[in-house]
Structures are given as structure tokens and as C-alpha cells.
CSV table of C-alpha atoms in Angstrom, one decimal:
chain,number,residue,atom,x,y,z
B,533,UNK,CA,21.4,14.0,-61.1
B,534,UNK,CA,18.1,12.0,-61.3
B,535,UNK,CA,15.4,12.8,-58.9
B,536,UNK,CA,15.4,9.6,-57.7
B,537,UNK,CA,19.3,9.8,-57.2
B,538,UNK,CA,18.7,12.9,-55.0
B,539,UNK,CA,16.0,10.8,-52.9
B,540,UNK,CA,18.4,8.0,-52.4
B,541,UNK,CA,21.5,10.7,-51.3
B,542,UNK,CA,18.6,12.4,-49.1
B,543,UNK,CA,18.0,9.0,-47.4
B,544,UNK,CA,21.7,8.1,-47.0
B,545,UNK,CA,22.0,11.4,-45.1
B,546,UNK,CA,18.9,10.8,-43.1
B,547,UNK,CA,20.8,7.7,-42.3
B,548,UNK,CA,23.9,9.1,-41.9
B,549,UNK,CA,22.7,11.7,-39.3
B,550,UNK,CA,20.7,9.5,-36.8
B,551,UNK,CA,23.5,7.3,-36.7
B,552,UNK,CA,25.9,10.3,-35.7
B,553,UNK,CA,23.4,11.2,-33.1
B,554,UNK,CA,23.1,7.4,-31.9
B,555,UNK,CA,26.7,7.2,-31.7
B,556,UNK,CA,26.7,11.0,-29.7
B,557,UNK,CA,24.2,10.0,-27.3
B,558,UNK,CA,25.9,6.7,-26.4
B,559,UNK,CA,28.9,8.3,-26.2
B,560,UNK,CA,27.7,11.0,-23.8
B,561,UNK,CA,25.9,7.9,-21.7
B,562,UNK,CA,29.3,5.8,-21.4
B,563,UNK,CA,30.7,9.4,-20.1
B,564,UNK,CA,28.2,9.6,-17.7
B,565,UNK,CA,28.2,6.0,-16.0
B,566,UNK,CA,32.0,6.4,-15.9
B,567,UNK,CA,31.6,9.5,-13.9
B,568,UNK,CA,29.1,7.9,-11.9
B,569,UNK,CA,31.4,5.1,-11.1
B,570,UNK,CA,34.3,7.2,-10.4
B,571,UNK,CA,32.4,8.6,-7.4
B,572,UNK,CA,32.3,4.8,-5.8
B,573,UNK,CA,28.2,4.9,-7.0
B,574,UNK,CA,27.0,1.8,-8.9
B,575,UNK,CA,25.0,2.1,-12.0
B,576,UNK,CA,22.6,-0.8,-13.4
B,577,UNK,CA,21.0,-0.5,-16.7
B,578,UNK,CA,17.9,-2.4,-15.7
B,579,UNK,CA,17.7,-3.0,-11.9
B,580,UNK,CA,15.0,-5.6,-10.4
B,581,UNK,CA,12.2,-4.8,-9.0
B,582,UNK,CA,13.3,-5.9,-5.9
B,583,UNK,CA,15.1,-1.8,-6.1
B,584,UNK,CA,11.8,-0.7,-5.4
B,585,UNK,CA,9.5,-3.3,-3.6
B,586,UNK,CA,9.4,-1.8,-0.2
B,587,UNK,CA,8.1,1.1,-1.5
B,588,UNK,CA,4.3,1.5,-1.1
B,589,UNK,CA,3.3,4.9,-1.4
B,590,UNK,CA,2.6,7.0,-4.4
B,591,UNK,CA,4.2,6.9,-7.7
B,592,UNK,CA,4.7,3.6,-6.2
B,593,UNK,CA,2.0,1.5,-4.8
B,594,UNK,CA,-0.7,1.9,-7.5
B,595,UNK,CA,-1.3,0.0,-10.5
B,596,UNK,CA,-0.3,-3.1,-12.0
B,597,UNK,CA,2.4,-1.8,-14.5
B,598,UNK,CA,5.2,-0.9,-12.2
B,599,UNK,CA,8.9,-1.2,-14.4
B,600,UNK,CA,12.4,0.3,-12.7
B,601,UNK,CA,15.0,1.5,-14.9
B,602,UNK,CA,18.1,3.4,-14.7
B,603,UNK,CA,19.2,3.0,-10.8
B,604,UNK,CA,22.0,4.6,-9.3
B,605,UNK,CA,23.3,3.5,-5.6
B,606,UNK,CA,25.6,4.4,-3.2
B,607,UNK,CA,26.4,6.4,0.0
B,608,UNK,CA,26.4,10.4,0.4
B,609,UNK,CA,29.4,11.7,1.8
B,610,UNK,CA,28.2,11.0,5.3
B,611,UNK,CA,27.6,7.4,4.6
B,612,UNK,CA,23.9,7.5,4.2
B,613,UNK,CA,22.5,5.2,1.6
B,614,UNK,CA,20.4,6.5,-1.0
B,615,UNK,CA,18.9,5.3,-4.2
B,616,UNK,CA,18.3,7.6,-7.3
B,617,UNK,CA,16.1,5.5,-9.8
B,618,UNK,CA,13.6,5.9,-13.0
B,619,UNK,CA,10.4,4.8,-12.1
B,620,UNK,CA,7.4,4.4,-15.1
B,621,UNK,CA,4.3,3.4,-14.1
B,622,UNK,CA,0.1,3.4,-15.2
B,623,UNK,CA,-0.3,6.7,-13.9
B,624,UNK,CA,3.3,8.3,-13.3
B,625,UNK,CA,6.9,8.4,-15.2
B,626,UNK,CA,10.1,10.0,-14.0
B,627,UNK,CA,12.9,9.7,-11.7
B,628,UNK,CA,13.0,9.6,-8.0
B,629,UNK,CA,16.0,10.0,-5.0
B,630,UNK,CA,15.8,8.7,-1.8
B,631,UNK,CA,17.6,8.2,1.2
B,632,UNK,CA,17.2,5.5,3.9
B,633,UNK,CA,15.5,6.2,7.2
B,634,UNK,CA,17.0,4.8,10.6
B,635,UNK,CA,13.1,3.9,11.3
B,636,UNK,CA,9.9,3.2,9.0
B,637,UNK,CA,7.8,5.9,10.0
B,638,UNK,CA,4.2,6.6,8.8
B,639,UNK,CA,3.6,8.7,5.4
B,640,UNK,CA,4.1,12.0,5.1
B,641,UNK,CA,3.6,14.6,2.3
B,642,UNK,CA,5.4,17.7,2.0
B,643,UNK,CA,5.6,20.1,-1.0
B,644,UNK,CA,6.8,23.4,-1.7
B,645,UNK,CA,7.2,25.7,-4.7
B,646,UNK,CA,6.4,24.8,-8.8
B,647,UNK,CA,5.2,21.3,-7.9
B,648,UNK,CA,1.7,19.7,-7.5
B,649,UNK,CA,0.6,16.7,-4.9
B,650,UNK,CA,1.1,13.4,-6.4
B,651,UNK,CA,-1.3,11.5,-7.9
B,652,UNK,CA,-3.2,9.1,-6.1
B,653,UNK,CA,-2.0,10.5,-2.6
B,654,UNK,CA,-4.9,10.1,0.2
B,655,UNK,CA,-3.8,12.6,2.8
B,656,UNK,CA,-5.4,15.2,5.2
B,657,UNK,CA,-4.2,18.7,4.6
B,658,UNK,CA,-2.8,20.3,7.9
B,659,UNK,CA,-1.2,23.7,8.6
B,660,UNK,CA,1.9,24.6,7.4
B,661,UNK,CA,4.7,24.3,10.8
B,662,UNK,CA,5.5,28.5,10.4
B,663,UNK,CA,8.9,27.8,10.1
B,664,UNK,CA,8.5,26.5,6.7
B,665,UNK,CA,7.2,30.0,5.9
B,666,UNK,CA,4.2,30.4,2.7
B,667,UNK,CA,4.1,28.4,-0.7
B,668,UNK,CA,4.4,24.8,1.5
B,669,UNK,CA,1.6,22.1,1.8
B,670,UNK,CA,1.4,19.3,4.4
B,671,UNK,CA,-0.5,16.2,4.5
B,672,UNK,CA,-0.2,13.5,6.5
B,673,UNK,CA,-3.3,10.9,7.9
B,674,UNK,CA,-2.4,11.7,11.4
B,675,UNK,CA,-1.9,15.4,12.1
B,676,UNK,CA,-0.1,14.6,15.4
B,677,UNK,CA,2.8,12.6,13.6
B,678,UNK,CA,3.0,15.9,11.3
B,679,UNK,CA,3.2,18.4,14.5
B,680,UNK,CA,5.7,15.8,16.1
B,681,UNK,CA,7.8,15.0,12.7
B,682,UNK,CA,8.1,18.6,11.3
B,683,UNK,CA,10.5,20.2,13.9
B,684,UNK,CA,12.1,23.1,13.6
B,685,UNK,CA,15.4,21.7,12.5
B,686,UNK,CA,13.6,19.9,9.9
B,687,UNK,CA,11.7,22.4,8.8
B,688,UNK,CA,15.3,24.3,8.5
B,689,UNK,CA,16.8,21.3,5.9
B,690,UNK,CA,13.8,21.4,4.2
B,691,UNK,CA,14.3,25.0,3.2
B,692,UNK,CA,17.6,24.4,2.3
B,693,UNK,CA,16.7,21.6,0.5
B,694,UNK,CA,14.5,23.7,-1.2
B,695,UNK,CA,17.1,26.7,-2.1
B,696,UNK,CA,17.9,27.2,-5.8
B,697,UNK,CA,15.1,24.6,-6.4
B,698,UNK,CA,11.9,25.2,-8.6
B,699,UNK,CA,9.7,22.5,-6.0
B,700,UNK,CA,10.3,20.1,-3.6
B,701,UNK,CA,7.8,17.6,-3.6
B,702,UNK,CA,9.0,15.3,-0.6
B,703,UNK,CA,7.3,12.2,1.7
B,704,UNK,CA,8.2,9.4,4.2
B,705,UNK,CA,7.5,5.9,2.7
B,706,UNK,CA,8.1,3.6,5.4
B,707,UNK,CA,12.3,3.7,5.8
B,708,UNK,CA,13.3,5.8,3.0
B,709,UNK,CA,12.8,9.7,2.2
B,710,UNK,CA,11.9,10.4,-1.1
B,711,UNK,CA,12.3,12.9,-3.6
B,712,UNK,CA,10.6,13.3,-6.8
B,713,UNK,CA,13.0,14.7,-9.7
B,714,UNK,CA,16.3,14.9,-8.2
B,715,UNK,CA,19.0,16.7,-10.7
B,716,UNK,CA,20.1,13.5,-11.8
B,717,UNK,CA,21.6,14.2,-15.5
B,718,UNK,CA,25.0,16.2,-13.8
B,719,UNK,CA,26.6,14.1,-10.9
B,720,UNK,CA,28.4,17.3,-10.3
B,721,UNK,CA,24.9,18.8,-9.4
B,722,UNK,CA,23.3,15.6,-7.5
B,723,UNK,CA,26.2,14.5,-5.4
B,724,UNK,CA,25.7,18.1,-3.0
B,725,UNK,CA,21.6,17.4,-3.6
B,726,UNK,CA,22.2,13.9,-2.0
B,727,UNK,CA,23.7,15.4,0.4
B,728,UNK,CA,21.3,18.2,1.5
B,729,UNK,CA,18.6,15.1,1.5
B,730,UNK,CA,20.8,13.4,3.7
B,731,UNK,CA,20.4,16.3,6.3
B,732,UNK,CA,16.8,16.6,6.1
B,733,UNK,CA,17.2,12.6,7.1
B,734,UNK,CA,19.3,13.1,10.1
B,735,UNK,CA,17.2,15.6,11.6
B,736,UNK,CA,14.2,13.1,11.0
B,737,UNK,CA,16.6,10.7,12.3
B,738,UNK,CA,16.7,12.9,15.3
B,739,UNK,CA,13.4,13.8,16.3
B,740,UNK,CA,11.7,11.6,19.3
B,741,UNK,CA,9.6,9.6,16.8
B,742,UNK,CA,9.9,5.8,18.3
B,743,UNK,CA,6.5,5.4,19.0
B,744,UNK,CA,5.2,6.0,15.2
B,745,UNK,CA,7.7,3.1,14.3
B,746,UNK,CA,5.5,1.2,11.5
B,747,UNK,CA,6.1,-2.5,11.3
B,748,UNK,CA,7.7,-4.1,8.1
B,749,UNK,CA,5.2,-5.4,5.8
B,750,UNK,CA,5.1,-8.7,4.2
B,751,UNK,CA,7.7,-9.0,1.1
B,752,UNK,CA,5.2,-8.9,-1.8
B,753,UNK,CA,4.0,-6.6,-4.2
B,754,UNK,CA,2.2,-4.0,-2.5
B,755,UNK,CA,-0.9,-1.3,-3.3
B,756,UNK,CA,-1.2,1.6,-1.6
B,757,UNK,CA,-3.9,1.6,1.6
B,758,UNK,CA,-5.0,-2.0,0.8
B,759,UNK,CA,-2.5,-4.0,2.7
B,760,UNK,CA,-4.9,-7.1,2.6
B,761,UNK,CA,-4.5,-7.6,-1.6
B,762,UNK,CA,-2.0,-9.7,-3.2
B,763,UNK,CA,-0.8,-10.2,-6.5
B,764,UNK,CA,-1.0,-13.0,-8.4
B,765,UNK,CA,-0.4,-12.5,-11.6
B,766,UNK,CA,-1.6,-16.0,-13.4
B,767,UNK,CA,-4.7,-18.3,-12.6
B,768,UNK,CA,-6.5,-20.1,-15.1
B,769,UNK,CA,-7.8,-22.0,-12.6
B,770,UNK,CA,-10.1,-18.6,-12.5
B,771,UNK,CA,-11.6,-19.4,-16.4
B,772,UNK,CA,-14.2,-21.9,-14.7
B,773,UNK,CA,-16.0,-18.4,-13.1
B,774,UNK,CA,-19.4,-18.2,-14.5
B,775,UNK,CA,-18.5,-14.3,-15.1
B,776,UNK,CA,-16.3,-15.4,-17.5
B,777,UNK,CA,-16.8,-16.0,-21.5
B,778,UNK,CA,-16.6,-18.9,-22.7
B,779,UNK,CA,-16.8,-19.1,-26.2
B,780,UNK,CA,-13.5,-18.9,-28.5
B,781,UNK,CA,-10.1,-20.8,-27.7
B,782,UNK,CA,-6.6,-19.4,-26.3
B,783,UNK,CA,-8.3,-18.7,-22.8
B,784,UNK,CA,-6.0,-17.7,-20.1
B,785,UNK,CA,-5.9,-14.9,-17.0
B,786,UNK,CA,-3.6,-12.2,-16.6
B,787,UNK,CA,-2.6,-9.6,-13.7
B,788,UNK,CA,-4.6,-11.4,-10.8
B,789,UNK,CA,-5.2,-9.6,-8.0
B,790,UNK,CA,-6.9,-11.3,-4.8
B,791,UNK,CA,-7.4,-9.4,-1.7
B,792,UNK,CA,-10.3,-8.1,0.7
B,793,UNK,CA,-10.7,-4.1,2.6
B,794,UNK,CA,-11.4,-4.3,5.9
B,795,UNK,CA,-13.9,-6.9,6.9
B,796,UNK,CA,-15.5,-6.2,3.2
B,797,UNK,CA,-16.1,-9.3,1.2
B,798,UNK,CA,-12.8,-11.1,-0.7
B,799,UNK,CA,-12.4,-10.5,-4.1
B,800,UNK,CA,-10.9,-11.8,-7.1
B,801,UNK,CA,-9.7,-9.5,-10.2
B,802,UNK,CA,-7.9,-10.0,-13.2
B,803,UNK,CA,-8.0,-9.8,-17.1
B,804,UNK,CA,-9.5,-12.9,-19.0
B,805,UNK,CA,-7.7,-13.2,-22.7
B,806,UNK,CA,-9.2,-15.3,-25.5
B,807,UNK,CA,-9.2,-15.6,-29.2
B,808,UNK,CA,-11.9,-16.4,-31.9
B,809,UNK,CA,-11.6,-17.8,-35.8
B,810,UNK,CA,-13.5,-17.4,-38.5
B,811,UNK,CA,-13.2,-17.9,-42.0
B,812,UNK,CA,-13.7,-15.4,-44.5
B,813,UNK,CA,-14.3,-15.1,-48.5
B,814,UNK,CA,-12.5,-12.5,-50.3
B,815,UNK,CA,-11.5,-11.7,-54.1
B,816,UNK,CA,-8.0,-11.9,-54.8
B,817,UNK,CA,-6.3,-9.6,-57.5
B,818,UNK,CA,-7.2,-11.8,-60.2
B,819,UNK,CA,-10.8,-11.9,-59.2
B,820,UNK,CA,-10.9,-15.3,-58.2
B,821,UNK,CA,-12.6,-16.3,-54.4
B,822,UNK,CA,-10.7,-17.3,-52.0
B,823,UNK,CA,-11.1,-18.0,-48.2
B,824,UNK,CA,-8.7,-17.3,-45.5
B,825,UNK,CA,-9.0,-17.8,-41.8
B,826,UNK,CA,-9.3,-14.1,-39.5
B,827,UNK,CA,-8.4,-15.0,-35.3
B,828,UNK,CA,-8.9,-12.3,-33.4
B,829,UNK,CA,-7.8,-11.4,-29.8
B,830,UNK,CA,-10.4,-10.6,-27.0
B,831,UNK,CA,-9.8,-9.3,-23.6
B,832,UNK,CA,-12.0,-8.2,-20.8
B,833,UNK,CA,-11.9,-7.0,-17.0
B,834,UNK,CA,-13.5,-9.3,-14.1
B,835,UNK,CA,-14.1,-8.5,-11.0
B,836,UNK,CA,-16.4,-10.1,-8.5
B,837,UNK,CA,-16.5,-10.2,-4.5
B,838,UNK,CA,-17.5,-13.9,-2.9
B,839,UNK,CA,-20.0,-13.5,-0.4
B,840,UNK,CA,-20.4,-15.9,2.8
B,841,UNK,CA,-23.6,-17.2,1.2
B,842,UNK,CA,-26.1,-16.9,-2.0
B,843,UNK,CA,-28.5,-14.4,-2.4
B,844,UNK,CA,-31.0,-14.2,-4.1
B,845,UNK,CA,-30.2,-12.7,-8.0
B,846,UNK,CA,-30.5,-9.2,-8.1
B,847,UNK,CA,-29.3,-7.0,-11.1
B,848,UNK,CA,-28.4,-2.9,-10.5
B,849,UNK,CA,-27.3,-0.7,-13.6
B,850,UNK,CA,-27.8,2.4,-15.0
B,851,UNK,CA,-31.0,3.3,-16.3
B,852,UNK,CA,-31.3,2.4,-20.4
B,853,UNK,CA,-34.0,1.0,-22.6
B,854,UNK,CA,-35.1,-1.4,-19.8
B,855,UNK,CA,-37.9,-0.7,-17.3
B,856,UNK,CA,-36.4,-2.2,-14.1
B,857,UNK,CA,-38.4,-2.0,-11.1
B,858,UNK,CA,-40.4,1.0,-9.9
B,859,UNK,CA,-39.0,2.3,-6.6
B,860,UNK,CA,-41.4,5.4,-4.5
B,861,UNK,CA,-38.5,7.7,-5.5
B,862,UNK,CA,-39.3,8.8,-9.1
B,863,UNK,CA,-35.7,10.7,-9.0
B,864,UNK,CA,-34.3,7.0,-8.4
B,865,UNK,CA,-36.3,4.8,-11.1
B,866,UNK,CA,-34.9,7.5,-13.6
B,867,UNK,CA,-31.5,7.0,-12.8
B,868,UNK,CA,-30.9,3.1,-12.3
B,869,UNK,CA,-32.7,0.0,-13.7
B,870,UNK,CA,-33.0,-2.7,-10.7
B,871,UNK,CA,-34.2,-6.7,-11.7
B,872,UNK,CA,-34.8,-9.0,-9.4
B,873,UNK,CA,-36.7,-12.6,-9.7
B,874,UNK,CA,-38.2,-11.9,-6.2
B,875,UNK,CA,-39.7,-8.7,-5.8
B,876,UNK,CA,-39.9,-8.1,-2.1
B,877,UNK,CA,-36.7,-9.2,-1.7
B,878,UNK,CA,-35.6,-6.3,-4.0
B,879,UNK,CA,-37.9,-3.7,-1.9
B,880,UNK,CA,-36.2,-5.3,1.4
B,881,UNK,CA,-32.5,-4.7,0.0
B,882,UNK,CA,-33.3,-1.8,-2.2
B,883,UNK,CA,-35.0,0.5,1.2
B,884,UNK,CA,-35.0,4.3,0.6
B,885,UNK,CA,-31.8,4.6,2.7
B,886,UNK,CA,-30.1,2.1,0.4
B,887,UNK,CA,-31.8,4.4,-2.6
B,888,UNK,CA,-29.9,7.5,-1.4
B,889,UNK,CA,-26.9,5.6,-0.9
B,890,UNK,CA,-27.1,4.9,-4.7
B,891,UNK,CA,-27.9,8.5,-5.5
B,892,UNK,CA,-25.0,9.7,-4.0
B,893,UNK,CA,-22.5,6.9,-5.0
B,894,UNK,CA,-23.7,5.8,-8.5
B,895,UNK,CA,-22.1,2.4,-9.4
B,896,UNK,CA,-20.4,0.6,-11.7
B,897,UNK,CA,-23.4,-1.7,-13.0
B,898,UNK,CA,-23.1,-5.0,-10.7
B,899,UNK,CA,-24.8,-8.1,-10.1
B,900,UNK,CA,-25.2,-10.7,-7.5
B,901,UNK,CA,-25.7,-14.4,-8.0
B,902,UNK,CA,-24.7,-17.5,-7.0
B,903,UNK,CA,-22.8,-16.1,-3.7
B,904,UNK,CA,-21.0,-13.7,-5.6
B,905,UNK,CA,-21.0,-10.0,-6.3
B,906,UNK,CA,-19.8,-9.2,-10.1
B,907,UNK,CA,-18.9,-6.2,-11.4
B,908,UNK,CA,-18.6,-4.8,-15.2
B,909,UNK,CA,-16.1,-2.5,-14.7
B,910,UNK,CA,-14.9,-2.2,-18.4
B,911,UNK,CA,-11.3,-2.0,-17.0
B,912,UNK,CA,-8.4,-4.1,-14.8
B,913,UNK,CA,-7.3,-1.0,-12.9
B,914,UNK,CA,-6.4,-0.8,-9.1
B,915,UNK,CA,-8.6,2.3,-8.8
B,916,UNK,CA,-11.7,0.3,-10.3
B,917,UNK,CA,-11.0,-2.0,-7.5
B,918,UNK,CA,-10.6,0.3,-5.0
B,919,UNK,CA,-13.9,2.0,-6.0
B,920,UNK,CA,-16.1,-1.2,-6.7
B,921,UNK,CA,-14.7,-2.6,-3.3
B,922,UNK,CA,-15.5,0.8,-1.3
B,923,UNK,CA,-19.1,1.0,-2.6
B,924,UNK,CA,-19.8,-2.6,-2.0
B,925,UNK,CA,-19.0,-2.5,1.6
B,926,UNK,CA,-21.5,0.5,1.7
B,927,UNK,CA,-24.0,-1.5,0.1
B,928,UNK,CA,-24.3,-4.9,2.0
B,929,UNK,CA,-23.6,-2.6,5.5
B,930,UNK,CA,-27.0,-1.5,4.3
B,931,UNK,CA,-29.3,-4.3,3.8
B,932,UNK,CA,-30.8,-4.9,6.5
B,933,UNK,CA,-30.2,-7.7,9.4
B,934,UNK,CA,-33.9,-9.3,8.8
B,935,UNK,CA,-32.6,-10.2,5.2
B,936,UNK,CA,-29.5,-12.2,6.1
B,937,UNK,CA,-31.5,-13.7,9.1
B,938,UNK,CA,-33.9,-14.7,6.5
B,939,UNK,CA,-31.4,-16.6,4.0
B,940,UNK,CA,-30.2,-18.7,7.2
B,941,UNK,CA,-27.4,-16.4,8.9
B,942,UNK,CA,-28.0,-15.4,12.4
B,943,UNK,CA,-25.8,-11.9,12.5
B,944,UNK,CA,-25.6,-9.3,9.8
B,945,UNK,CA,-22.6,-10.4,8.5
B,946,UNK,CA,-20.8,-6.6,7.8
B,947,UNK,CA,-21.7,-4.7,10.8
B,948,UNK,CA,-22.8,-1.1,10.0
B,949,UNK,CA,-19.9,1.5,9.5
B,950,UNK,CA,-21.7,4.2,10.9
B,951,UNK,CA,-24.0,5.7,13.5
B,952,UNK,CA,-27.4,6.0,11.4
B,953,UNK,CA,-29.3,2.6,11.4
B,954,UNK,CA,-30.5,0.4,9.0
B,955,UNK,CA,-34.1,-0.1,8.3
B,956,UNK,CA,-35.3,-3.1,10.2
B,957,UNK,CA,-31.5,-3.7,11.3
């Protein structure tokens, strides 16, 4: 046999095995629907997202990428409801179990044994209830919900819960109690899980919680602890934005997010897509010239907060080959380059309190003209927002009053946050 004869066979066998193991593993997943099914659960290959909309706290609630898959529905055996789904997301990928709550109750954060606190959970540690015994963590925003939730009964399903388990690594999102990696490859195995979860619930269900009972939010996407953004997804109306590029063809806006925190400045964020073409000479393989036309695809991340009127332009970045202004603080000038067209304006908003403020919360290089506040965050990302939008709120809390008064408002317009006062507030 030639030795290209023997690499044809080895390819045909190549072939011939991943198609055996195709064929296995559908096999195996028809046999496990069907046992699904025979318990009265529903399975759905590709559920909505409407399966996981209400759902607002981490690994829901962040990001933009946010895709359901494999669901499975039904009732435990004492006709609670609960959802076992995959969930894939920006930051997490995996399945989940839940059951439904008789009330939507705050958020709460409970782990215990081989499992770590989910990613982008903001929560306040608080001590462990002693029933629980060692190896739990608690968090919660309000430690009295904690003391009043975690009673002693469910502190009991919780261990039980726990029992023959490597972690547990449990919260309250609104009306449902959820679970991260439930034993969902044996039914045999997740049916009695189901409905150890489903105790946990009742005694939940049981403790004198009415007055922690959470309204229910508007039916949009949400993001997790910014109830004021909304998703928009598409807005080309947004390409006019002097933030924008304009050169190149194909423009068009992806992944929209509008929103404000707080009394903080509204914002618009979203990813601006365009393409360029050129022409190009190259030597084709008989060495003649030829020319061919190259487009290429472009993408960048905007991000700007409208404020209620225009300020003067004013420029902050990190410090690079430019000079920037000279500040009194050496340790400052160093760090950020500062441009202004007015100079004591940039002294009156740049005041050594608003220096420290920098120094200890360095930026994402920003801008402000023409009313708005613009960012260059480099990336679309919920947490970019979340950080630009934090800062910013710092920042205008901290120029002082005489400046607004000055450019024709009578009030500072974002009251300071805190105790310490502003220079010449």
C-alpha cells in the first residue's frame, strides 16, 4: 500500500470515528431529554430570553452578551416551580437552578464549601448566623435583612442542602432562589436536589419577611445596581455625535445603552462600526501589476455623559509627551496632563481637593466640550460604564458652586455627596 493510500485510510478513520462519537453523543442526549420528559419536566433546546429576564443579579445582570441555552422546567414534587438553565455570558458560563419565591425579597449571598463569591457581586460581608457552623460566607447590602432572613430553620436546609456537596454558592434574586451548578447531567441525581432547594424555599417562604418585599421592576433588560440604564441596542441616529469618526462608509451603532446613576449626568454608550477602502498594487504570479481593492472593518467604544449646560473645554489624561498645565502639586503634574483654553477656569475646576480626588481615582482619559463629558474608554463594557459614570459624579460634585454660578446656573447642579466641602462651594 502506497503512503498516500495509508493517509487516505487514516483520514477515512478519522472520519469514521468522530462520526461514531457524533452519533454516541446524540444518542445519549435524545436519552436524556426523554428521561427528562418522562418526569412531566419540559426541555427546550434554545429557550428565550424572556427564561431569564427577571433575573438581575450576578451571573445575570452584567454585560451585554447574555445568551440562554439548555432550559429545563417543571415543578418539584411539592409543586414548587423551578427552572434549571445554561447561562453564558461576558464574564460567566455555566448552569444554574432555581426555584420560585412566594415574595421578591432583596439580594442575598450565601456560600459554603469549594466555591468562591461570584463575580461582579457588590455585597457587605456579615457574620456567619452560628447555626450554619465554619467554612460559610454571608453578604448581603443590609445586614438586618441577613439577621432576619437566615433563621434557624433555614440555616438547617441550607446544611442539608449542602450535604454530599463540594459548595453551595446560593442567593435571593428578587422571586427566585438560585443555585449555581446544580447536578444537572443525571435527573436521577437533580430531581432529590430540586427538592432539597425547594425546602430551603419554604422556610424562606416562612420567615416574617413582608416588609423587605421589593417591588417588580420594569420588564426590560436589566444591569445589576443601575436600575436607571436601558438597553437599546441600535441608534444611528447617535453617528451625528461629534465623538464619533466620521471618515470611511458602512457607519452604524451597536449595543446602545442609555441610562443615568443617581442624580449623575445621563449618558449615552454604545459601539460605532465603520469600514474604509483602499486600493492596493500587488504582483501577481506571473509578475504582472495588478490592483485590487482592501475594505477593512473599524470599531470603537463611545461613551459620553450630557451635561445641563456647556463648559468651557477642558482636556484630563494621563501624563505622556505633552506638557499640560502646571498644578502646585509636583506629584500631580507628573501623573496627568490637563489642557484647557481658559486657564483660571482650569485652576477653579482643577482645586487641590479636586487634585487628590484624581490621585486617588485615576481616570479613564476624558474630555468635556460642547455640554458633554466624553470618555476614551477603549472598550463597550458595563463595568467601563459603571466606573467612568462613578468617577464623573465625583468629579463635577467637586467643582465648585462659584463655577456653575459663573456659566449662568444659580445652584450647583450635583449637590456634594459628602460631608467635606468644596472650595469656594
Amino acid at each position: 500500500m502506497s503512503s498516500g493510500s495509508i493517509v487516505v485510510l487514516f483520514l477515512l478513520l478519522l472520519v469514521g470515528a468522530g462520526i461514531a462519537v457524533g452519533i454516541v453523543a446524540l444518542v445519549r442526549r435524545q436519552q436524556y431529554i426523554k428521561s427528562l420528559r418522562e418526569r412531566g419536566w419540559t426541555f427546550v433546546n434554545s429557550p428565550a430570553f424572556d427564561s431569564i429576564a427577571r433575573l438581575g443579579n450576578p451571573p445575570f445582570g452584567i454585560g451585554f452578551n447574555r445568551r440562554p441555552d439548555d432550559q429545563i422546567t417543571g415543578r418539584t414534587s411539592s409543586g414548587r416551580l423551578f427552572q434549571v438553565i445554561e447561562y453564558k455570558s461576558d464574564h460567566w458560563s455555566g448552569w444554574v437552578g432555581m426555584v420560585t419565591l412566594s415574595r421578591r425579597l432583596p439580594e442575598l449571598w450565601i456560600t459554603g464549601g469549594a466555591t468562591q463569591p461570584r463575580f461582579g457581586v457588590e455585597a457587605t460581608a456579615v457574620q456567619t448566623p452560628p447555626q450554619l457552623g465554619p467554612g460559610w460566607q454571608v453578604g448581603v447590602l443590609d445586614p438586618a435583612f441577613a439577621s432576619e432572613a437566615l433563621t434557624p430553620q433555614v440555616c438547617e436546609r441550607l446544611t442539608g442542602l449542602a450535604a454530599g456537596q463540594p459548595g453551595v454558592n446560593l442567593s435571593i434574586d428578587a422571586d427566585q432562589l438560585v443555585v449555581l451548578d446544580p447536578p444537572r447531567k443525571d435527573p436521577e441525581l437533580l430531581a432529590p436536589w430540586l427538592d432539597q432547594l425547594a425546602t430551603v424555599a419554604d422556610a424562606i417562604d416562612a420567615a416574617p419577611l413582608d416588609r423587605w418585599i421589593i417591588p417588580e421592576p420594569p420588564q426590560r433588560l436589566t444591569f445589576y445596581h443601575h436600575p436607571d440604564w436601558h438597553w437599546v441596542g441600535e441608534d444611528d441616529s447617535l453617528l451625528h455625535l461629534p465623538s464619533v469618526t466620521q471618515s470611511g462608509h458602512g457607519h452604524s451603532t451597536s449595543e446602545v445603552i442609555r441610562g443615568r446613576d443617581g442624580n449623575g449626568p445621563p449618558f449615552v454608550a454604545f459601539t460605532h462600526h465603520w469600514k474604509t477602502t483602499r486600493t492596493e498594487t500587488y504582483t501577481d504570479s506571473e509578475g504582472r501589476s495588478q490592483t485590487r481593492t482592501v475594505t477593512e472593518n473599524h470599531s470603537e467604544a463611545i461613551l459620553g455623559f450630557q451635561l445641563p449646560l456647556v463648559m468651557p473645554p477642558l482636556e484630563v489624561s494621563r501624563k505622556g509627551w505633552g506638557r499640560g498645565i502646571s498644578f502646585e502639586s509636583e506629584a500631580f503634574n507628573e501623573k496627568f496632563a490637563v489642557s484647557a483654553q481658559d486657564l483660571k477656569y482650569a485652576y477653579d475646576v482643577i482645586h487641590p481637593r479636586q487634585m487628590e480626588y484624581l490621585m486617588a481615582n485615576p481616570p479613564t482619559p476624558f474630555r468635556m466640550a460642547d455640554g458633554w463629558v466624553w470618555f476614551s474608554p477603549g472598550q463597550h463594557s458595563h463595568l467601563v460604564i459603571a466606573h467612568c459614570s462613578a468617577f464623573l459624579n465625583g468629579f463635577l460634585t467637586r467643582i465648585p458652586r462659584f463655577v456653575y454660578r459663573n456659566l449662568g446656573l444659580p445652584e450647583h447642579p450635583y449637590p456634594a455627596l459628602d460631608p467635606v466641602s468644596t472650595p469656594g462651594a
